[in-house]
Amino acid sequence: MTHYPIAIIGAGLGGLMLARVLHVNSFEAAVFDLDASPTARTQGGMLDIHVESGQAALRAAGLYDEFRDLVMPGGEATRVLDKHATVRLAADEDDRDDDRPEVHRRSLRDLLLGSLPEGTVRWGAKVVGATRLADGRHEVTLADGNSFTTDLLIGADGAWSKVRPLVSAAKPLYAGLSFVELSLEDADRRHPRAAELVGGGMMFALGDSKGMLGHRNPDGSLHVYAALLTDEGWSTSGEIDFADTDKAKAALVEHFADWHEDFHGIITEADGALVPRPIHALPVGHQWDRIPGVTLLGDAAHLMSPFAGEGANLALQDGAELALAIVANPARPEDALTQYEAALFPRSTTAANQSAQGLALCFNPQSPQGLLDFFAEMSER
Ligand SMILES: Cc1cc2nc3c(=O)[nH]c(=O)nc-3n(C[C@H](O)[C@H](O)[C@H](O)COP(=O)(O)OP(=O)(O)OC[C@H]3O[C@@H](n4cnc5c(N)ncnc54)[C@H](O)[C@@H]3O)c2cc1C
């Protein structure tokens, strides 16, 4: 059976950052991902990369300057609207003294992928299970029937991690909120009013415990999530037939019936299919006892709703810090994992709390007042 000293499950931002920081320190790892290729799946939208987490990780990876070249100018602009399409806050990037440049997720992932030796990522390698062997190693089984052993197994395989059960019985729980993902291509020309609403960066349109959260991509398209507090099974309940895009648009507009008609246009003008995305989170404070030879990072460790804007940043930070701990303890991997987890648990608990609070702040009958108060408080600090 093939043996890998270090096996990383998942070629998301966290797993790739781990592999990269190991690589620049002359440690090689094998990365396994279920996707058939790096382009098999669309890679979402914009991420703001924070100084203390995502940017610090990119520095550790020796990729900071290349990352800066990918930043979208003006992407930090933020607008808060109410359901009447009244702009309640418009801040361009110069109004924000924090340094949170916006980069497209695909660009960032491509940067990390391109920084690894050819063949580091094994594509089309879906992990279906992992077990601990008597000698302390782990055996990992793939969907194609192959398996391999490893001394150090890292679950960087996202929300529905197949590695997590080795350390924890926790499962993601529905956060009470569902997104419907909408894309509008070539927005300034084809969807000018939607482009105006979103502005040059991010838009938070909130009201009646609902929302439209949008951002502009570097290619001029818009990415908007219509957000609703719903039951867990809502997206598959049949209330909206997502297989019939025209009917789905009409049904979704009904949820925003008393919102300004310009928001209806964002839905009716959307290009392509509407994609429902129920939001899940692991319990706040999720952690586990030290289990030899295995750990988790990123969403596998601390999946949270996106309302702290930390998930990708934490995944990058986890990957870099775990790599540096391994590098610092080459003969004592358990010390490396202990050191890594000692920092991981408190920081992910803080972010998960912020995330849960952010969701409550945005989705309540008084919204968008809570978010406006939050931004006002931030700018006073
Ligand atoms: C709508 C939305 C908006 C968001 N916005 C932001 C934001 O603005 N800022 C921010 O910081 N974060 C944001 N996040 C969170 C962020 O996307 C995640 O926290 C981040 O992508 C986690 O990275 P990861 O590497 O841990 O996992 P992932 O990116 O999920 O990568 C996991 C990888 O593992 C692979 N995989 C999964 N299962 C298996 C398996 N069984 N076998 C092999 N491979 C497997 C997958 O193919 C994938 O490539 C958002 C999330 C959502 C849902």
XYZ file of C-alpha atoms and ligand atoms in Angstrom:
434
model
C 0.000 0.000 0.000
C 1.316 3.480 -0.830
C 2.545 5.444 2.181
C 2.758 9.234 2.486
C 4.473 10.849 5.474
C 2.032 13.800 5.297
C -1.389 13.530 3.606
C -3.691 16.530 3.278
C -7.306 15.833 2.367
C -8.766 18.809 0.483
C -7.252 21.280 -1.984
C -9.222 24.293 -0.758
C -7.475 27.433 0.449
C -6.505 25.858 3.781
C -5.090 22.600 2.449
C -3.162 24.351 -0.327
C -1.711 26.915 2.090
C -0.543 24.085 4.353
C 1.114 22.304 1.411
C 2.731 25.528 0.204
C 4.253 26.593 3.551
C 5.518 23.037 4.057
C 7.013 23.138 0.564
C 8.880 26.416 1.056
C 10.378 24.816 4.174
C 11.436 21.693 2.230
C 8.682 19.406 3.574
C 6.589 17.703 0.902
C 2.973 16.610 1.358
C 0.468 14.784 -0.832
C -2.870 16.565 -1.330
C -6.051 14.677 -2.301
C -9.173 16.338 -3.682
C -12.446 14.902 -4.903
C -12.759 17.390 -7.763
C -11.775 15.937 -11.128
C -9.567 18.936 -11.905
C -8.745 22.418 -10.567
C -11.427 23.897 -12.833
C -14.162 21.342 -12.090
C -16.081 23.732 -9.867
C -16.751 27.482 -9.905
C -14.926 29.122 -7.017
C -17.445 31.570 -5.550
C -16.743 35.270 -5.390
C -14.679 37.857 -3.598
C -12.849 37.422 -0.287
C -11.438 40.215 1.832
C -8.083 39.109 3.151
C -7.224 40.256 6.665
C -3.800 41.464 7.813
C -3.462 39.292 10.906
C -4.677 36.023 9.349
C -4.919 35.650 5.560
C -2.202 38.178 4.743
C 0.129 36.803 7.430
C -0.301 33.347 5.921
C 0.477 34.649 2.435
C 3.665 36.206 3.785
C 4.660 32.875 5.369
C 4.018 31.271 1.978
C 6.282 33.782 0.214
C 3.320 34.841 -1.941
C 2.417 38.234 -0.519
C 3.612 40.334 -3.465
C 1.896 38.054 -5.994
C -1.297 38.280 -3.905
C -1.126 42.098 -3.952
C -1.081 41.971 -7.757
C -4.424 40.124 -7.667
C -6.239 42.635 -5.459
C -9.291 44.247 -7.061
C -8.926 48.054 -6.957
C -11.878 49.623 -5.160
C -13.188 46.253 -4.038
C -13.338 47.352 -0.403
C -16.146 49.843 -1.126
C -19.191 49.026 0.997
C -22.832 50.050 0.658
C -25.685 49.385 3.054
C -29.196 49.761 1.646
C -32.628 49.274 3.105
C -35.461 47.449 1.387
C -36.633 50.708 -0.241
C -33.300 50.848 -2.096
C -32.290 53.878 -0.055
C -28.533 53.972 0.380
C -27.967 54.237 4.145
C -24.185 53.983 4.054
C -21.729 54.363 1.178
C -18.065 53.994 2.094
C -15.406 53.753 -0.559
C -12.105 52.082 0.175
C -10.488 55.367 1.198
C -13.014 55.702 4.042
C -11.812 52.462 5.598
C -8.626 52.577 7.565
C -8.385 48.823 7.902
C -6.449 46.924 5.256
C -8.748 44.245 3.893
C -8.127 44.036 0.156
C -10.566 42.066 -1.946
C -9.397 39.240 -4.140
C -11.329 36.711 -6.195
C -11.302 33.252 -4.634
C -10.317 31.597 -7.912
C -7.303 33.895 -8.337
C -6.124 33.132 -4.821
C -6.590 29.398 -5.261
C -4.785 29.488 -8.613
C -1.905 31.381 -6.993
C -1.543 28.675 -4.343
C -1.938 25.831 -6.826
C 0.652 27.321 -9.167
C 3.127 27.632 -6.296
C 3.210 23.888 -5.637
C 5.316 21.308 -7.442
C 3.526 19.578 -10.316
C 1.600 16.545 -9.114
C 1.279 17.635 -5.467
C -2.516 17.556 -5.769
C -4.113 14.246 -6.703
C -7.371 15.241 -8.436
C -10.380 12.928 -8.613
C -9.360 11.427 -5.260
C -12.483 11.344 -3.126
C -11.870 10.172 0.421
C -14.674 8.002 1.743
C -13.215 7.047 5.101
C -10.165 6.872 7.323
C -9.234 4.550 10.184
C -6.504 4.473 12.801
C -4.093 1.535 12.557
C -2.587 -0.245 15.544
C 0.841 1.274 14.822
C -0.567 4.819 15.107
C -0.631 5.548 11.373
C -3.891 6.149 9.514
C -5.304 4.324 6.519
C -7.329 6.423 4.111
C -9.786 4.880 1.642
C -10.715 6.493 -1.658
C -13.949 6.129 -3.606
C -12.121 4.304 -6.422
C -11.263 1.525 -3.973
C -7.614 2.488 -3.537
C -6.203 3.240 -0.122
C -3.002 4.586 1.373
C -1.380 5.024 4.763
C 0.032 8.164 6.311
C 1.933 9.229 9.443
C 0.211 12.589 9.574
C -3.349 12.997 8.301
C -4.809 16.475 7.941
C -8.488 16.985 7.253
C -8.750 20.148 5.153
C -11.836 18.756 3.448
C -14.359 21.410 4.340
C -17.822 21.386 5.882
C -18.603 17.704 5.430
C -15.146 16.417 6.338
C -14.546 12.678 6.146
C -11.572 13.060 8.476
C -13.463 14.874 11.253
C -15.093 11.689 12.684
C -11.598 10.496 13.704
C -11.401 13.307 16.260
C -14.943 14.528 16.902
C -18.578 13.460 16.725
C -19.705 17.029 15.931
C -21.716 17.650 12.774
C -22.604 20.919 11.038
C -26.019 22.248 12.026
C -28.304 24.347 9.848
C -27.843 28.020 10.796
C -31.467 28.951 10.060
C -30.555 30.865 6.904
C -30.537 29.916 3.228
C -28.902 31.779 0.379
C -29.965 31.692 -3.239
C -26.972 32.485 -5.414
C -27.502 34.813 -8.393
C -25.008 35.880 -11.067
C -25.314 38.870 -13.391
C -22.750 39.065 -16.181
C -21.315 42.229 -17.735
C -23.345 44.190 -15.239
C -22.601 47.815 -16.169
C -23.781 47.208 -19.728
C -26.458 44.525 -19.316
C -27.749 45.160 -15.786
C -27.025 48.835 -15.074
C -29.467 49.307 -12.200
C -28.232 46.189 -10.411
C -24.659 47.396 -10.969
C -25.568 50.761 -9.486
C -27.154 49.151 -6.426
C -24.119 46.959 -5.716
C -21.579 49.707 -6.452
C -17.862 49.065 -6.841
C -17.444 46.580 -3.993
C -19.933 45.013 -1.583
C -23.644 45.639 -1.050
C -25.647 44.718 2.036
C -29.352 45.282 1.347
C -31.274 44.314 4.474
C -34.822 44.504 5.784
C -37.568 42.394 7.366
C -35.059 39.708 8.432
C -34.132 39.188 4.753
C -31.295 40.341 2.615
C -29.532 40.698 -0.673
C -25.783 40.503 -0.246
C -23.806 41.316 -3.360
C -20.379 42.090 -4.640
C -18.749 43.069 -7.885
C -16.209 40.710 -9.421
C -13.077 41.882 -11.261
C -14.596 40.749 -14.591
C -17.527 43.160 -14.161
C -20.057 40.518 -13.164
C -22.129 40.688 -9.995
C -22.529 37.915 -7.482
C -25.594 38.312 -5.258
C -26.975 36.100 -2.514
C -30.675 36.480 -1.764
C -30.849 35.477 1.914
C -33.890 34.207 3.801
C -34.517 32.840 7.272
C -36.152 29.524 6.380
C -36.599 25.953 7.551
C -33.736 23.572 6.961
C -35.443 21.654 4.155
C -36.729 24.770 2.388
C -34.499 24.574 -0.680
C -35.610 21.023 -1.447
C -39.184 21.329 -0.167
C -40.549 22.051 -3.645
C -41.774 25.517 -2.673
C -39.348 26.796 -5.273
C -38.607 24.601 -8.269
C -34.947 25.426 -8.805
C -34.854 23.192 -11.895
C -37.164 25.671 -13.670
C -35.246 28.962 -13.561
C -38.093 31.227 -14.712
C -40.515 29.794 -12.152
C -37.823 29.895 -9.470
C -37.194 33.587 -10.176
C -40.895 34.396 -9.926
C -41.220 32.453 -6.671
C -38.146 34.118 -5.182
C -39.430 37.581 -6.104
C -42.521 36.778 -4.006
C -40.274 36.565 -0.933
C -39.205 40.149 -1.631
C -42.669 41.355 -2.715
C -42.630 44.480 -0.562
C -39.033 45.359 -1.397
C -38.243 48.044 -3.988
C -38.779 46.732 -7.516
C -35.126 47.347 -8.396
C -34.248 44.405 -6.157
C -36.729 42.282 -8.099
C -34.674 43.143 -11.169
C -31.596 41.582 -9.580
C -33.523 38.324 -9.401
C -35.355 38.432 -12.728
C -32.299 39.557 -14.703
C -29.952 36.938 -13.190
C -27.993 34.935 -15.760
C -28.043 31.159 -15.516
C -29.582 28.971 -12.855
C -30.454 30.028 -9.316
C -28.430 27.975 -6.843
C -29.780 27.392 -3.318
C -27.141 27.286 -0.559
C -28.352 26.406 2.947
C -25.900 27.784 5.534
C -24.519 25.420 8.159
C -22.142 25.858 11.086
C -20.346 23.630 13.556
C -21.226 24.306 17.200
C -19.435 27.423 18.502
C -16.387 26.306 20.473
C -15.966 23.039 18.560
C -12.760 21.313 19.659
C -11.444 17.834 20.325
C -8.984 15.924 22.468
C -5.562 15.365 20.951
C -5.636 12.220 18.805
C -2.195 11.098 17.615
C -1.378 11.557 13.946
C -4.446 13.491 12.830
C -5.863 17.001 12.941
C -8.244 19.335 11.095
C -8.057 22.815 9.636
C -10.368 25.367 8.028
C -14.051 24.587 7.670
C -13.445 20.963 8.673
C -12.424 22.298 12.095
C -14.673 25.337 12.514
C -17.328 25.762 9.817
C -19.218 28.984 10.506
C -21.749 31.173 8.715
C -20.018 33.805 6.552
C -21.005 36.783 8.720
C -17.633 37.406 10.293
C -15.878 37.227 6.905
C -13.291 35.012 8.581
C -13.738 31.492 7.177
C -11.268 31.710 4.306
C -8.897 33.858 6.347
C -8.871 31.319 9.159
C -8.356 28.451 6.720
C -5.286 30.239 5.333
C -3.994 31.024 8.823
C -4.599 27.461 10.037
C -2.721 26.047 7.057
C 0.286 28.338 7.539
C 0.448 27.912 11.313
C 0.132 24.138 11.159
C 2.908 23.988 8.573
C 5.180 26.179 10.681
C 4.497 24.031 13.763
C 5.405 20.874 11.804
C 8.555 22.528 10.495
C 9.554 23.634 13.995
C 9.078 20.130 15.445
C 10.356 17.773 12.730
C 10.973 14.867 15.096
C 7.976 15.506 17.360
C 4.813 15.750 15.274
C 2.593 15.431 18.335
C 4.173 18.545 19.806
C 3.460 20.306 16.518
C -0.217 19.316 16.596
C -0.581 20.251 20.275
C 0.984 23.658 19.638
C -1.204 24.227 16.549
C -4.465 23.230 18.252
C -3.713 25.343 21.347
C -3.929 28.456 19.148
C -6.585 27.111 16.766
C -9.334 26.494 19.327
C -9.538 29.932 20.967
C -9.239 31.894 17.713
C -11.887 29.828 15.936
C -14.227 30.118 18.932
C -13.886 33.913 18.854
C -14.595 34.029 15.119
C -17.526 31.595 15.370
C -19.077 33.798 18.055
C -18.624 36.887 15.868
C -20.130 35.027 12.974
C -23.241 33.982 14.905
C -23.611 37.550 16.215
C -23.146 38.927 12.685
C -25.959 36.745 11.387
C -28.294 37.949 14.157
C -27.239 41.560 13.512
C -28.133 41.378 9.820
C -31.316 39.316 9.960
C -33.824 40.859 12.352
C -36.949 42.982 11.931
C -34.983 46.231 12.558
C -32.313 45.554 9.928
C -30.301 47.271 8.539
C -30.027 49.398 11.707
C -27.866 46.882 13.567
C -25.325 46.773 10.751
C -25.290 50.570 10.449
C -24.639 50.844 14.200
C -21.877 48.258 13.880
C -20.117 50.170 11.079
C -20.509 53.450 13.012
C -18.915 51.851 16.072
C -16.068 50.441 13.935
C -15.299 53.831 12.404
C -15.171 55.471 15.869
C -12.516 52.999 17.057
C -21.650 32.004 0.684
C -20.335 32.040 1.384
C -19.603 33.237 1.421
C -18.375 33.272 2.077
N -17.699 34.451 2.129
C -16.532 34.518 2.794
C -15.807 35.745 2.887
O -16.218 36.779 2.354
N -14.641 35.755 3.575
C -14.140 34.628 4.176
O -13.056 34.688 4.804
N -14.796 33.455 4.104
C -15.975 33.369 3.435
N -16.651 32.195 3.370
C -16.096 31.018 4.040
C -15.024 30.347 3.203
O -15.533 30.102 1.900
C -14.583 29.022 3.824
O -14.414 29.193 5.206
C -13.278 28.537 3.218
O -13.439 28.277 1.842
C -12.811 27.275 3.914
O -11.664 26.783 3.255
P -11.244 25.274 3.462
O -9.966 25.114 2.715
O -11.282 24.915 4.899
O -12.407 24.421 2.813
P -12.994 24.402 1.337
O -12.740 25.660 0.624
O -14.401 23.938 1.472
O -12.145 23.269 0.596
C -12.326 21.921 0.916
C -11.761 21.083 -0.225
O -11.884 19.710 0.157
C -12.361 18.967 -0.931
N -13.068 17.807 -0.377
C -14.229 17.824 0.325
N -14.569 16.574 0.677
C -13.595 15.752 0.199
C -13.396 14.353 0.218
N -14.262 13.550 0.832
N -12.304 13.859 -0.390
C -11.404 14.671 -1.012
N -11.549 16.008 -1.081
C -12.636 16.543 -0.472
C -13.250 19.919 -1.707
O -13.359 19.531 -3.062
C -12.511 21.249 -1.534
O -11.610 21.487 -2.580
C -17.874 32.115 2.709
C -18.594 30.920 2.661
C -19.823 30.886 2.015
C -20.605 29.595 2.005
